[in-house]
Short mmCIF file of C-alpha atoms in Angstrom, two decimals:
data_model
loop_
_atom_site.label_atom_id
_atom_site.label_comp_id
_atom_site.label_asym_id
_atom_site.label_seq_id
_atom_site.Cartn_x
_atom_site.Cartn_y
_atom_site.Cartn_z
CA ASN A 1 88.40 80.12 117.79
CA LYS A 2 85.99 80.69 120.69
CA MET A 3 84.62 77.15 120.39
CA LYS A 4 88.06 75.66 121.03
CA LYS A 5 89.24 78.55 123.22
CA GLU A 6 92.34 79.14 121.09
CA GLY A 7 93.88 82.00 119.15
CA GLY A 8 92.92 85.63 119.62
CA ALA A 9 94.99 88.70 120.47
CA ASN A 10 97.85 86.60 121.79
CA GLY A 11 101.09 87.90 120.24
CA CYS A 12 101.76 84.82 118.09
CA LEU A 13 102.17 86.85 114.92
CA LEU A 14 105.15 88.60 116.48
CA ASN A 15 106.54 85.73 118.52
CA LEU A 16 106.30 82.73 116.19
CA PHE A 17 108.28 83.15 112.96
CA GLU A 18 106.35 80.33 111.27
CA MET A 19 103.20 82.39 111.65
CA ARG A 20 104.73 85.04 109.40
CA GLU A 21 105.33 82.45 106.69
CA GLU A 22 101.64 81.69 106.29
CA ASP A 23 100.10 82.97 103.04
CA VAL A 24 97.90 85.49 104.86
CA ASN A 25 100.90 87.00 106.70
CA TYR A 26 104.02 86.63 104.54
CA PHE A 27 104.05 90.30 103.44
CA LEU A 28 104.05 91.67 107.01
CA ASP A 29 107.77 91.36 107.74
CA ALA A 30 108.53 95.10 107.57
CA PRO A 31 105.85 96.28 110.02
CA LEU A 32 106.44 93.32 112.34
CA ASN A 33 110.18 94.01 112.43
CA THR A 34 109.43 97.65 113.26
CA LEU A 35 107.12 96.65 116.12
CA LYS A 36 109.71 94.21 117.46
CA ALA A 37 112.36 96.95 117.42
CA LEU A 38 109.98 99.30 119.30
CA GLN A 39 109.26 96.61 121.86
CA ASP A 40 112.97 95.96 122.40
CA PHE A 41 113.64 99.70 122.71
CA TRP A 42 110.86 100.04 125.28
CA HIS A 43 112.25 97.21 127.39
CA SER A 44 115.82 98.52 127.22
CA HIS A 45 114.95 102.13 128.08
CA PRO A 46 116.11 103.13 131.59
CA ASP A 47 112.80 104.87 132.35
CA THR A 48 110.63 101.87 131.48
CA CYS A 49 108.48 100.84 134.44
CA MET A 50 106.69 97.84 132.89
CA ARG A 51 107.10 95.21 130.23
CA ILE A 52 104.67 95.06 127.34
CA SER A 53 103.57 91.84 125.69
CA SER A 54 103.70 91.19 121.97
CA ALA A 55 99.91 90.85 122.13
CA ASP A 56 99.65 94.38 123.50
CA ILE A 57 102.03 96.01 121.03
CA LEU A 58 100.24 94.42 118.06
CA GLN A 59 96.87 95.68 119.29
CA PHE A 60 98.28 99.11 120.10
CA ALA A 61 99.73 99.39 116.58
CA ILE A 62 96.25 98.80 115.12
CA TYR A 63 94.69 101.24 117.58
CA PHE A 64 97.34 103.85 116.87
CA ALA A 65 96.82 103.59 113.11
CA THR A 66 93.04 103.94 113.28
CA VAL A 67 93.17 106.87 115.72
CA ARG A 68 95.92 108.65 113.77
CA GLN A 69 94.21 108.29 110.38
CA SER A 70 90.64 109.02 111.52
CA GLY A 71 89.18 112.46 110.92
CA THR A 72 92.04 114.61 109.65
CA PRO A 73 94.98 112.22 109.23
CA GLY A 74 97.91 112.94 111.53
CA LEU A 75 98.45 113.41 115.26
CA ASN A 76 97.29 116.26 117.47
CA ASP A 77 97.11 116.74 121.23
CA SER A 78 93.58 115.34 121.42
CA LYS A 79 94.54 112.15 119.60
CA VAL A 80 97.68 111.71 121.70
CA ASP A 81 95.60 112.01 124.88
CA HIS A 82 93.10 109.53 123.46
CA LEU A 83 95.89 107.00 122.83
CA LYS A 84 97.40 107.55 126.29
CA TYR A 85 94.23 107.23 128.31
CA ASN A 86 91.93 104.89 126.38
CA PHE A 87 94.08 101.93 125.34
CA GLU A 88 93.94 99.04 127.80
CA TRP A 89 97.18 97.13 128.42
CA GLY A 90 97.66 93.71 129.99
CA ARG A 91 97.14 91.03 127.32
CA PRO A 92 99.25 87.91 127.98
CA ASP A 93 101.28 86.25 125.23
CA GLU A 94 100.36 82.73 124.17
CA ARG A 95 103.14 80.28 124.98
CA ASP A 96 101.97 77.52 122.64
CA CYS A 97 101.24 79.16 119.27
CA ASP A 98 99.92 77.11 116.36
CA THR A 99 99.91 78.16 112.69
CA VAL A 100 96.67 76.23 112.14
CA TRP A 101 94.88 79.17 113.78
CA VAL A 102 95.13 81.18 110.56
CA GLU A 103 92.38 78.88 109.26
CA ASN A 104 90.00 80.88 111.45
CA LEU A 105 90.49 83.87 109.14
CA PRO A 106 88.16 84.29 106.15
CA GLU A 107 89.62 82.98 102.92
CA ASN A 108 88.81 84.44 99.55
CA ARG A 109 89.18 81.18 97.64
CA MET A 110 86.18 79.27 98.91
CA GLU A 111 86.06 75.61 97.97
CA GLY A 112 83.45 74.89 95.33
CA ALA A 113 82.94 78.58 94.54
CA PHE A 114 86.24 79.72 93.00
CA GLY A 115 85.54 80.71 89.42
CA GLY A 116 81.91 79.62 89.70
CA PRO A 117 78.71 81.60 89.14
CA ILE A 118 78.65 84.94 90.95
CA THR A 119 75.58 83.93 92.97
CA THR A 120 77.38 80.80 94.21
CA ARG A 121 80.47 82.85 95.05
CA CYS A 122 78.44 85.35 97.07
CA LEU A 123 76.70 82.58 99.00
CA ALA A 124 80.04 80.94 99.80
CA ALA A 125 81.53 84.28 100.85
CA GLY A 126 78.63 84.91 103.20
CA ARG A 127 79.08 81.47 104.76
CA GLU A 128 82.79 82.15 105.16
CA ILE A 129 82.07 85.34 107.10
CA ARG A 130 79.41 83.63 109.23
CA GLU A 131 81.40 80.49 110.04
CA LYS A 132 84.76 82.13 110.70
CA LEU A 133 84.28 85.71 111.83
CA MET A 134 81.02 85.11 113.68
CA ASP A 135 80.82 81.47 114.79
CA ARG A 136 84.52 80.91 115.45
CA ASN A 137 85.72 84.38 116.43
CA GLY A 138 82.56 85.46 118.21
CA PHE A 139 81.83 88.69 116.33
CA SER A 140 78.25 89.81 115.81
CA ALA A 141 77.04 90.42 112.25
CA GLU A 142 77.43 94.16 112.79
CA GLU A 143 80.95 93.72 114.15
CA ALA A 144 81.94 91.45 111.26
CA VAL A 145 80.73 94.00 108.70
CA ALA A 146 82.59 96.77 110.53
CA LEU A 147 85.76 94.68 110.67
CA ILE A 148 85.70 93.99 106.93
CA GLY A 149 85.23 97.74 106.52
CA ALA A 150 88.88 98.12 107.54
CA HIS A 151 89.43 97.76 103.79
CA THR A 152 88.53 101.43 103.62
CA ILE A 153 92.26 101.96 104.23
CA GLY A 154 95.19 100.46 102.35
CA MET A 155 95.38 98.50 99.12
CA THR A 156 96.01 95.09 97.60
CA ARG A 157 99.76 94.89 97.00
CA ASN A 158 100.71 91.26 96.47
CA ILE A 159 97.72 88.96 96.29
CA PHE A 160 96.75 89.81 92.69
CA GLY A 161 100.23 90.61 91.39
CA ASP A 162 101.85 93.93 90.54
CA ALA A 163 99.77 94.39 87.40
CA HIS A 164 96.55 94.48 89.40
CA LYS A 165 97.55 96.02 92.69
CA GLY A 166 95.24 98.82 93.71
CA VAL A 167 93.13 100.42 96.41
CA TRP A 168 89.73 99.43 97.68
CA ILE A 169 88.75 103.08 98.13
CA PRO A 170 90.71 106.13 96.81
CA SER A 171 90.69 107.90 100.20
CA GLY A 172 92.47 104.86 101.63
CA ALA A 173 95.52 105.16 99.36
CA ASP A 174 98.91 105.72 100.96
CA ASP A 175 99.16 109.17 99.38
CA ALA A 176 95.51 110.22 99.79
CA THR A 177 96.61 113.09 102.07
CA PRO A 178 100.01 114.53 103.07
CA ASN A 179 99.69 112.45 106.26
CA GLY A 180 98.63 109.24 104.57
CA PRO A 181 95.26 107.52 104.04
CA GLU A 182 91.96 108.47 105.63
CA PHE A 183 90.27 105.96 107.95
CA ASN A 184 86.56 106.48 107.30
CA ASN A 185 83.45 104.57 106.19
CA ASP A 186 83.86 105.16 102.46
CA PHE A 187 84.23 101.41 101.92
CA HIS A 188 80.66 100.83 103.06
CA VAL A 189 79.34 103.95 101.36
CA TYR A 190 80.75 102.64 98.07
CA PHE A 191 78.23 99.79 97.96
CA PHE A 192 75.30 102.19 98.37
CA GLU A 193 76.50 104.71 95.82
CA GLU A 194 78.32 102.66 93.19
CA VAL A 195 76.67 99.20 93.08
CA PRO A 196 73.16 99.62 91.62
CA ALA A 197 72.15 95.97 91.98
CA THR A 198 70.28 95.08 95.17
CA LYS A 199 70.19 91.30 94.68
CA THR A 200 72.99 88.91 93.79
CA TYR A 201 71.14 87.53 90.77
CA ASN A 202 70.85 91.06 89.33
CA PHE A 203 74.53 91.68 90.03
CA ALA A 204 75.44 88.37 88.34
CA VAL A 205 73.72 89.50 85.14
CA ASP A 206 75.33 92.95 85.15
CA PRO A 207 78.16 93.39 87.73
CA VAL A 208 78.26 97.20 87.52
CA PRO A 209 80.53 99.08 88.20
CA PHE A 210 83.19 96.40 87.72
CA SER A 211 84.87 96.07 84.38
CA ASP A 212 86.77 92.86 85.21
CA VAL A 213 85.39 89.75 86.91
CA PHE A 214 88.03 87.36 88.19
CA PRO A 215 87.47 83.93 89.82
CA ASN A 216 87.27 85.36 93.35
CA TRP A 217 87.46 89.15 93.05
CA PHE A 218 86.28 92.13 91.02
CA ARG A 219 88.12 95.13 89.57
CA GLU A 220 86.98 98.57 88.50
CA GLU A 221 89.72 99.31 86.00
CA GLU A 222 89.18 103.06 85.55
CA GLU A 223 89.68 103.76 89.26
CA GLU A 224 91.98 100.75 89.79
CA GLU A 225 89.80 99.56 92.68
CA ASN A 226 89.72 95.93 93.79
CA PHE A 227 87.08 94.08 95.82
CA LEU A 228 87.17 90.53 97.12
CA ASP A 229 84.13 88.24 97.07
CA THR A 230 83.97 88.64 100.86
CA ASP A 231 83.75 92.41 100.30
CA ILE A 232 81.13 92.33 97.56
CA VAL A 233 78.77 90.07 99.48
CA LEU A 234 78.18 92.88 102.00
CA ALA A 235 76.27 94.78 99.32
CA PHE A 236 73.44 92.22 99.20
CA PRO A 237 70.94 90.57 101.55
CA SER A 238 71.71 86.96 102.37
CA GLN A 239 70.42 84.20 100.07
CA ASP A 240 70.54 81.79 103.00
CA GLU A 241 68.85 82.56 106.31
CA SER A 242 71.54 80.59 108.14
CA VAL A 243 74.14 82.98 106.69
#
């Protein structure tokens, strides 16, 4: 939260176990345990010349994943050099972590909008992005849209239950290529090519291409694709100039 000068890339997710128990993080045990093991191995290696913070290793993991999966998924010499020479190390770990900081992340169960009219849900989702990603975290509108576009990779695994788990975009599935998912801009392209409505009130009348409308998300059953309200709102101009 830039207004309170708290949170950020500070290592708390790896260093404070209670942070893992929060609803937005509880499914991250496996990757966090792997990163902790890598960090311990690094520090115990006889050739290690510096210590790395938990803040750094978390950010490097994200950077590594996006570089590895961009273009043709997998590693090559060019990507390895990019990782070696472009990542900046030196983030300090926060010594006084607080689980309340997860409230600075966008929720997808906005108060007063859950299960309400689609237009109300979209307005609430836009406010959520503005107030949390932009006002609190300091991202520009362009940066916030790009950050949400990370949904171009991966899938919903737990939040909607096993019966409804699915990808956002097919190219982002774990098995999309022999080397895993593709990190691209297909998530954003989807809204141009697959959502014919250009206004929320048109979408509310006919939410094509989605076959199922849930209280705070949408599903295209044939392709097993899921989109949150905070995803869908990117397809439409704001109803509120302050958002």
